[in-house]
Amino acid sequence: EPEVTQTPSHQVTQMGQEVILRCVPISNHLYFYWYRQILGQKVEFLVSFYNNEISEKSEIFDDQFSVERPDGSNFTLKIRSTKLEDSAMYFCASSAERMGTEAFFGQGTRLTVV
Amino acid sequence: AQSVTQLGSHVSVSEGALVLLRCNYSSSVPPYLFWYVQYPNQGLQLLLKYTTGATLVKGINGFEAEFKKSETSFHLTKPSAHMSDAAEYFCAVSDGPSGGSYIPTFGRGTSLIVHP
């Protein structure tokens, strides 16, 4: 069964460092998403990506964040200068269509900023 | 803008007992509603969704949910809990076709604990 894969499963980084979280969406999907979940809080939408550009983003997704699809298979989330409050579980998701469709989620990357 | 409230961060049931996980939403347009489950060390998996049509929707693993517009609720139920149902459950809402955003908004999640 096709699945969304994320690497690494856990990353520890020092405050101020850049991190790149990687995702391989399901191959025929067209829409890609990043969500995050701070421990004990709700899953929050960060950004959606379609046709090689951002289609929607939340207020969380500020200039410190960027996404790209560098090679047609990977979908990455970069945090330029990490802060302690960026510590969270980051989920990548993809979907084949837009409205009312099922989004398939990866297992998440736990980012710990120290 | 949509929002989701899941009542109870933890729900504990005995094996074989009824499972009821509560979800209330707010949306300015007719919503699409989802329940996702997350097993330990795995990603979010869709249990069921409501888009249009029948308000009682059946999902995987014996779960079902009923869309009640008058109560703005989409509670998840299962008649008989199994040990393997222990997981984190997330309710989510997105705008339907008449809305501006299809991005699901999630609740905080409810951890289901099943006792032998």
PDB file of C-alpha atoms in Angstrom:
ATOM      1  CA  GLU A   1       0.000   0.000   0.000  1.00  0.00           C
ATOM      2  CA  PRO A   2       1.405   3.411  -0.914  1.00  0.00           C
ATOM      3  CA  GLU A   3       2.419   5.571   2.000  1.00  0.00           C
ATOM      4  CA  VAL A   4       3.930   8.909   2.865  1.00  0.00           C
ATOM      5  CA  THR A   5       7.386   8.558   4.362  1.00  0.00           C
ATOM      6  CA  GLN A   6       9.200  11.098   6.485  1.00  0.00           C
ATOM      7  CA  THR A   7      12.831  11.302   7.519  1.00  0.00           C
ATOM      8  CA  PRO A   8      14.290  11.510  10.047  1.00  0.00           C
ATOM      9  CA  SER A   9      11.877  10.173  12.638  1.00  0.00           C
ATOM     10  CA  HIS A  10      13.558  12.263  15.327  1.00  0.00           C
ATOM     11  CA  GLN A  11      15.905  15.216  15.015  1.00  0.00           C
ATOM     12  CA  VAL A  12      17.625  17.144  17.749  1.00  0.00           C
ATOM     13  CA  THR A  13      19.092  20.511  16.854  1.00  0.00           C
ATOM     14  CA  GLN A  14      20.562  23.488  18.624  1.00  0.00           C
ATOM     15  CA  MET A  15      18.671  26.738  18.769  1.00  0.00           C
ATOM     16  CA  GLY A  16      19.539  28.942  15.824  1.00  0.00           C
ATOM     17  CA  GLN A  17      20.457  26.080  13.539  1.00  0.00           C
ATOM     18  CA  GLU A  18      18.754  25.331  10.242  1.00  0.00           C
ATOM     19  CA  VAL A  19      16.851  22.084   9.855  1.00  0.00           C
ATOM     20  CA  ILE A  20      15.347  20.390   6.848  1.00  0.00           C
ATOM     21  CA  LEU A  21      12.580  17.889   7.306  1.00  0.00           C
ATOM     22  CA  ARG A  22      12.053  15.538   4.416  1.00  0.00           C
ATOM     23  CA  CYS A  23       8.965  13.845   3.062  1.00  0.00           C
ATOM     24  CA  VAL A  24       8.254  11.562   0.144  1.00  0.00           C
ATOM     25  CA  PRO A  25       4.553  11.909  -0.739  1.00  0.00           C
ATOM     26  CA  ILE A  26       2.543   9.254  -2.535  1.00  0.00           C
ATOM     27  CA  SER A  27       3.730   9.283  -6.119  1.00  0.00           C
ATOM     28  CA  ASN A  28       0.545  10.269  -8.000  1.00  0.00           C
ATOM     29  CA  HIS A  29      -0.595  12.848  -5.461  1.00  0.00           C
ATOM     30  CA  LEU A  30      -0.711  16.508  -6.400  1.00  0.00           C
ATOM     31  CA  TYR A  31      -1.364  18.323  -3.126  1.00  0.00           C
ATOM     32  CA  PHE A  32       1.136  18.396  -0.281  1.00  0.00           C
ATOM     33  CA  TYR A  33       0.868  19.671   3.268  1.00  0.00           C
ATOM     34  CA  TRP A  34       2.840  20.240   6.418  1.00  0.00           C
ATOM     35  CA  TYR A  35       1.232  20.204   9.837  1.00  0.00           C
ATOM     36  CA  ARG A  36       2.776  20.337  13.276  1.00  0.00           C
ATOM     37  CA  GLN A  37       1.711  19.253  16.727  1.00  0.00           C
ATOM     38  CA  ILE A  38       3.306  20.763  19.786  1.00  0.00           C
ATOM     39  CA  LEU A  39       3.194  18.262  22.632  1.00  0.00           C
ATOM     40  CA  GLY A  40      -0.252  18.211  24.213  1.00  0.00           C
ATOM     41  CA  GLN A  41      -1.726  20.637  21.725  1.00  0.00           C
ATOM     42  CA  LYS A  42      -3.753  20.292  18.574  1.00  0.00           C
ATOM     43  CA  VAL A  43      -2.488  19.455  15.128  1.00  0.00           C
ATOM     44  CA  GLU A  44      -1.916  22.786  13.372  1.00  0.00           C
ATOM     45  CA  PHE A  45      -1.832  23.468   9.663  1.00  0.00           C
ATOM     46  CA  LEU A  46       1.344  25.103   8.382  1.00  0.00           C
ATOM     47  CA  VAL A  47       1.269  25.140   4.594  1.00  0.00           C
ATOM     48  CA  SER A  48      -0.142  23.511   1.490  1.00  0.00           C
ATOM     49  CA  PHE A  49       1.662  23.184  -1.825  1.00  0.00           C
ATOM     50  CA  TYR A  50       0.294  22.569  -5.295  1.00  0.00           C
ATOM     51  CA  ASN A  51       1.729  22.932  -8.772  1.00  0.00           C
ATOM     52  CA  ASN A  52       5.117  23.910  -7.379  1.00  0.00           C
ATOM     53  CA  GLU A  53       3.889  26.778  -5.300  1.00  0.00           C
ATOM     54  CA  ILE A  54       2.364  27.497  -1.931  1.00  0.00           C
ATOM     55  CA  SER A  55      -1.421  27.495  -2.190  1.00  0.00           C
ATOM     56  CA  GLU A  56      -2.253  28.292   1.436  1.00  0.00           C
ATOM     57  CA  LYS A  57      -0.304  29.006   4.577  1.00  0.00           C
ATOM     58  CA  SER A  58      -1.151  29.721   8.170  1.00  0.00           C
ATOM     59  CA  GLU A  59       0.064  32.558  10.333  1.00  0.00           C
ATOM     60  CA  ILE A  60       2.525  30.121  11.897  1.00  0.00           C
ATOM     61  CA  PHE A  61       4.309  29.777   8.562  1.00  0.00           C
ATOM     62  CA  ASP A  62       6.431  32.923   8.741  1.00  0.00           C
ATOM     63  CA  ASP A  63       9.658  33.873   7.003  1.00  0.00           C
ATOM     64  CA  GLN A  64      11.596  31.322   9.036  1.00  0.00           C
ATOM     65  CA  PHE A  65       9.828  28.519   7.180  1.00  0.00           C
ATOM     66  CA  SER A  66      10.089  27.484   3.553  1.00  0.00           C
ATOM     67  CA  VAL A  67       9.005  24.511   1.480  1.00  0.00           C
ATOM     68  CA  GLU A  68      10.132  23.096  -1.788  1.00  0.00           C
ATOM     69  CA  ARG A  69       9.834  20.106  -3.998  1.00  0.00           C
ATOM     70  CA  PRO A  70      13.403  19.913  -5.260  1.00  0.00           C
ATOM     71  CA  ASP A  71      13.313  16.824  -7.440  1.00  0.00           C
ATOM     72  CA  GLY A  72       9.714  15.867  -8.173  1.00  0.00           C
ATOM     73  CA  SER A  73       9.570  13.269  -5.434  1.00  0.00           C
ATOM     74  CA  ASN A  74      10.743  14.851  -2.190  1.00  0.00           C
ATOM     75  CA  PHE A  75       8.844  17.588  -0.367  1.00  0.00           C
ATOM     76  CA  THR A  76      10.861  19.446   2.244  1.00  0.00           C
ATOM     77  CA  LEU A  77      10.202  21.845   5.081  1.00  0.00           C
ATOM     78  CA  LYS A  78      13.088  24.087   6.079  1.00  0.00           C
ATOM     79  CA  ILE A  79      13.292  26.057   9.278  1.00  0.00           C
ATOM     80  CA  ARG A  80      16.054  28.615   8.890  1.00  0.00           C
ATOM     81  CA  SER A  81      16.885  29.485  12.474  1.00  0.00           C
ATOM     82  CA  THR A  82      15.198  27.191  14.939  1.00  0.00           C
ATOM     83  CA  LYS A  83      13.702  28.410  18.188  1.00  0.00           C
ATOM     84  CA  LEU A  84      12.830  26.436  21.281  1.00  0.00           C
ATOM     85  CA  GLU A  85       9.150  26.834  20.463  1.00  0.00           C
ATOM     86  CA  ASP A  86       9.656  25.044  17.145  1.00  0.00           C
ATOM     87  CA  SER A  87       9.972  21.792  19.071  1.00  0.00           C
ATOM     88  CA  ALA A  88       7.041  19.690  17.870  1.00  0.00           C
ATOM     89  CA  MET A  89       6.002  16.714  15.810  1.00  0.00           C
ATOM     90  CA  TYR A  90       5.881  17.696  12.144  1.00  0.00           C
ATOM     91  CA  PHE A  91       3.571  15.777   9.842  1.00  0.00           C
ATOM     92  CA  CYS A  92       3.718  15.708   6.081  1.00  0.00           C
ATOM     93  CA  ALA A  93       0.611  14.755   4.112  1.00  0.00           C
ATOM     94  CA  SER A  94      -0.427  14.384   0.511  1.00  0.00           C
ATOM     95  CA  SER A  95      -3.691  14.011  -1.346  1.00  0.00           C
ATOM     96  CA  ALA A  96      -4.719  13.224  -4.898  1.00  0.00           C
ATOM     97  CA  GLU A  97      -7.457  15.810  -5.084  1.00  0.00           C
ATOM     98  CA  ARG A  98      -8.562  18.907  -3.285  1.00  0.00           C
ATOM     99  CA  MET A  99     -12.138  18.946  -2.053  1.00  0.00           C
ATOM    100  CA  GLY A 100     -13.377  16.379   0.446  1.00  0.00           C
ATOM    101  CA  THR A 101     -10.522  14.097  -0.264  1.00  0.00           C
ATOM    102  CA  GLU A 102      -8.524  11.934   2.051  1.00  0.00           C
ATOM    103  CA  ALA A 103      -5.102  13.210   2.987  1.00  0.00           C
ATOM    104  CA  PHE A 104      -2.500  10.548   3.699  1.00  0.00           C
ATOM    105  CA  PHE A 105      -0.134  11.394   6.521  1.00  0.00           C
ATOM    106  CA  GLY A 106       3.394  10.320   7.258  1.00  0.00           C
ATOM    107  CA  GLN A 107       4.480   9.025  10.651  1.00  0.00           C
ATOM    108  CA  GLY A 108       5.941  12.376  11.594  1.00  0.00           C
ATOM    109  CA  THR A 109       9.322  13.836  12.492  1.00  0.00           C
ATOM    110  CA  ARG A 110       9.824  14.787  16.109  1.00  0.00           C
ATOM    111  CA  LEU A 111      11.936  17.935  16.200  1.00  0.00           C
ATOM    112  CA  THR A 112      13.591  18.830  19.472  1.00  0.00           C
ATOM    113  CA  VAL A 113      15.318  22.198  19.704  1.00  0.00           C
ATOM    114  CA  VAL A 114      17.757  22.529  22.602  1.00  0.00           C
TER     115      VAL A 114
ATOM    116  CA  ALA B   1     -13.022  30.105  10.042  1.00  0.00           C
ATOM    117  CA  GLN B   2     -13.513  26.623  11.342  1.00  0.00           C
ATOM    118  CA  SER B   3     -12.713  25.202  14.733  1.00  0.00           C
ATOM    119  CA  VAL B   4     -12.961  21.829  16.392  1.00  0.00           C
ATOM    120  CA  THR B   5     -13.478  20.933  20.028  1.00  0.00           C
ATOM    121  CA  GLN B   6     -12.809  17.438  21.257  1.00  0.00           C
ATOM    122  CA  LEU B   7     -14.189  16.936  24.739  1.00  0.00           C
ATOM    123  CA  GLY B   8     -11.849  14.947  26.925  1.00  0.00           C
ATOM    124  CA  SER B   9      -8.166  14.568  26.245  1.00  0.00           C
ATOM    125  CA  HIS B  10      -8.380  10.995  27.559  1.00  0.00           C
ATOM    126  CA  VAL B  11     -11.206   8.471  27.423  1.00  0.00           C
ATOM    127  CA  SER B  12     -10.881   5.179  29.245  1.00  0.00           C
ATOM    128  CA  VAL B  13     -13.111   2.173  28.535  1.00  0.00           C
ATOM    129  CA  SER B  14     -13.115  -1.511  29.269  1.00  0.00           C
ATOM    130  CA  GLU B  15     -12.672  -4.023  26.489  1.00  0.00           C
ATOM    131  CA  GLY B  16     -16.098  -4.779  25.024  1.00  0.00           C
ATOM    132  CA  ALA B  17     -17.626  -1.513  26.203  1.00  0.00           C
ATOM    133  CA  LEU B  18     -19.069   1.238  24.028  1.00  0.00           C
ATOM    134  CA  VAL B  19     -16.617   3.799  22.732  1.00  0.00           C
ATOM    135  CA  LEU B  20     -17.841   7.399  22.417  1.00  0.00           C
ATOM    136  CA  LEU B  21     -15.441  10.161  21.417  1.00  0.00           C
ATOM    137  CA  ARG B  22     -16.984  13.608  21.199  1.00  0.00           C
ATOM    138  CA  CYS B  23     -16.360  16.230  18.547  1.00  0.00           C
ATOM    139  CA  ASN B  24     -18.064  19.556  18.089  1.00  0.00           C
ATOM    140  CA  TYR B  25     -17.210  21.940  15.309  1.00  0.00           C
ATOM    141  CA  SER B  26     -17.930  25.431  14.184  1.00  0.00           C
ATOM    142  CA  SER B  27     -18.014  26.388  10.549  1.00  0.00           C
ATOM    143  CA  SER B  28     -19.581  29.243   8.625  1.00  0.00           C
ATOM    144  CA  VAL B  29     -20.321  26.986   5.662  1.00  0.00           C
ATOM    145  CA  PRO B  30     -21.493  23.383   5.317  1.00  0.00           C
ATOM    146  CA  PRO B  31     -18.501  21.397   6.472  1.00  0.00           C
ATOM    147  CA  TYR B  32     -16.617  18.311   5.554  1.00  0.00           C
ATOM    148  CA  LEU B  33     -15.825  16.298   8.692  1.00  0.00           C
ATOM    149  CA  PHE B  34     -13.148  13.712   9.342  1.00  0.00           C
ATOM    150  CA  TRP B  35     -11.916  11.374  12.026  1.00  0.00           C
ATOM    151  CA  TYR B  36      -8.289  10.302  11.949  1.00  0.00           C
ATOM    152  CA  VAL B  37      -6.532   7.762  14.169  1.00  0.00           C
ATOM    153  CA  GLN B  38      -2.889   7.712  15.131  1.00  0.00           C
ATOM    154  CA  TYR B  39      -1.372   4.524  16.478  1.00  0.00           C
ATOM    155  CA  PRO B  40       1.933   4.785  18.343  1.00  0.00           C
ATOM    156  CA  ASN B  41       4.831   5.723  16.075  1.00  0.00           C
ATOM    157  CA  GLN B  42       2.621   5.895  13.007  1.00  0.00           C
ATOM    158  CA  GLY B  43       1.070   8.629  10.907  1.00  0.00           C
ATOM    159  CA  LEU B  44      -2.509   9.813  10.949  1.00  0.00           C
ATOM    160  CA  GLN B  45      -4.873   7.381   9.228  1.00  0.00           C
ATOM    161  CA  LEU B  46      -8.347   8.309   8.027  1.00  0.00           C
ATOM    162  CA  LEU B  47     -11.068   6.433   9.901  1.00  0.00           C
ATOM    163  CA  LEU B  48     -14.068   7.954   8.175  1.00  0.00           C
ATOM    164  CA  LYS B  49     -15.347  11.165   6.626  1.00  0.00           C
ATOM    165  CA  TYR B  50     -18.588  12.982   5.994  1.00  0.00           C
ATOM    166  CA  THR B  51     -18.925  15.112   2.890  1.00  0.00           C
ATOM    167  CA  THR B  52     -22.513  14.885   1.660  1.00  0.00           C
ATOM    168  CA  GLY B  53     -25.422  12.456   1.748  1.00  0.00           C
ATOM    169  CA  ALA B  54     -26.127  10.061   4.596  1.00  0.00           C
ATOM    170  CA  THR B  55     -25.349  11.629   7.937  1.00  0.00           C
ATOM    171  CA  LEU B  56     -24.349   8.326   9.531  1.00  0.00           C
ATOM    172  CA  VAL B  57     -21.034   7.289   8.099  1.00  0.00           C
ATOM    173  CA  LYS B  58     -19.238   4.027   8.662  1.00  0.00           C
ATOM    174  CA  GLY B  59     -15.509   3.724   8.727  1.00  0.00           C
ATOM    175  CA  ILE B  60     -12.818   1.175   9.207  1.00  0.00           C
ATOM    176  CA  ASN B  61     -12.434  -1.084  12.231  1.00  0.00           C
ATOM    177  CA  GLY B  62     -16.124  -0.912  13.159  1.00  0.00           C
ATOM    178  CA  PHE B  63     -16.204   2.810  13.871  1.00  0.00           C
ATOM    179  CA  GLU B  64     -18.998   5.101  12.799  1.00  0.00           C
ATOM    180  CA  ALA B  65     -19.923   8.736  13.262  1.00  0.00           C
ATOM    181  CA  GLU B  66     -23.072  10.759  12.816  1.00  0.00           C
ATOM    182  CA  PHE B  67     -23.186  14.299  11.493  1.00  0.00           C
ATOM    183  CA  LYS B  68     -25.751  16.299  13.472  1.00  0.00           C
ATOM    184  CA  LYS B  69     -26.061  19.748  12.012  1.00  0.00           C
ATOM    185  CA  SER B  70     -28.423  21.008  14.723  1.00  0.00           C
ATOM    186  CA  GLU B  71     -25.899  20.057  17.400  1.00  0.00           C
ATOM    187  CA  THR B  72     -22.805  20.893  15.302  1.00  0.00           C
ATOM    188  CA  SER B  73     -21.441  17.518  16.321  1.00  0.00           C
ATOM    189  CA  PHE B  74     -19.681  14.582  14.726  1.00  0.00           C
ATOM    190  CA  HIS B  75     -19.198  12.098  17.548  1.00  0.00           C
ATOM    191  CA  LEU B  76     -17.312   8.861  16.915  1.00  0.00           C
ATOM    192  CA  THR B  77     -18.661   5.584  18.247  1.00  0.00           C
ATOM    193  CA  LYS B  78     -17.876   1.905  18.284  1.00  0.00           C
ATOM    194  CA  PRO B  79     -20.213  -0.610  19.954  1.00  0.00           C
ATOM    195  CA  SER B  80     -17.498  -2.781  21.455  1.00  0.00           C
ATOM    196  CA  ALA B  81     -13.963  -1.660  22.218  1.00  0.00           C
ATOM    197  CA  HIS B  82     -10.997  -3.844  21.423  1.00  0.00           C
ATOM    198  CA  MET B  83      -7.543  -3.594  22.930  1.00  0.00           C
ATOM    199  CA  SER B  84      -6.184  -2.726  19.474  1.00  0.00           C
ATOM    200  CA  ASP B  85      -8.339   0.418  19.414  1.00  0.00           C
ATOM    201  CA  ALA B  86      -6.046   2.117  21.916  1.00  0.00           C
ATOM    202  CA  ALA B  87      -4.712   5.132  20.026  1.00  0.00           C
ATOM    203  CA  GLU B  88      -5.018   8.889  19.584  1.00  0.00           C
ATOM    204  CA  TYR B  89      -8.112  10.040  17.716  1.00  0.00           C
ATOM    205  CA  PHE B  90      -8.396  13.368  15.916  1.00  0.00           C
ATOM    206  CA  CYS B  91     -11.499  15.080  14.640  1.00  0.00           C
ATOM    207  CA  ALA B  92     -11.061  17.527  11.764  1.00  0.00           C
ATOM    208  CA  VAL B  93     -13.255  19.915   9.786  1.00  0.00           C
ATOM    209  CA  SER B  94     -12.802  21.624   6.457  1.00  0.00           C
ATOM    210  CA  ASP B  95     -14.964  23.840   4.289  1.00  0.00           C
ATOM    211  CA  GLY B  96     -17.190  22.075   1.834  1.00  0.00           C
ATOM    212  CA  PRO B  97     -17.447  23.197  -1.796  1.00  0.00           C
ATOM    213  CA  SER B  98     -19.087  26.479  -0.856  1.00  0.00           C
ATOM    214  CA  GLY B  99     -16.241  27.483   1.402  1.00  0.00           C
ATOM    215  CA  GLY B 100     -12.954  29.107   0.678  1.00  0.00           C
ATOM    216  CA  SER B 101     -10.517  26.642   2.200  1.00  0.00           C
ATOM    217  CA  TYR B 102     -10.284  22.905   1.911  1.00  0.00           C
ATOM    218  CA  ILE B 103      -7.532  22.632   4.520  1.00  0.00           C
ATOM    219  CA  PRO B 104      -8.680  20.490   7.457  1.00  0.00           C
ATOM    220  CA  THR B 105      -8.553  22.064  10.898  1.00  0.00           C
ATOM    221  CA  PHE B 106      -7.816  19.524  13.612  1.00  0.00           C
ATOM    222  CA  GLY B 107      -8.830  19.203  17.224  1.00  0.00           C
ATOM    223  CA  ARG B 108      -6.448  18.489  20.091  1.00  0.00           C
ATOM    224  CA  GLY B 109      -7.015  14.773  19.909  1.00  0.00           C
ATOM    225  CA  THR B 110      -8.455  12.271  22.356  1.00  0.00           C
ATOM    226  CA  SER B 111      -6.394   9.423  23.687  1.00  0.00           C
ATOM    227  CA  LEU B 112      -8.458   6.233  23.914  1.00  0.00           C
ATOM    228  CA  ILE B 113      -7.337   3.851  26.639  1.00  0.00           C
ATOM    229  CA  VAL B 114      -8.772   0.341  26.631  1.00  0.00           C
ATOM    230  CA  HIS B 115      -8.582  -1.754  29.787  1.00  0.00           C
ATOM    231  CA  PRO B 116      -8.717  -5.561  29.728  1.00  0.00           C
TER     232      PRO B 116
END
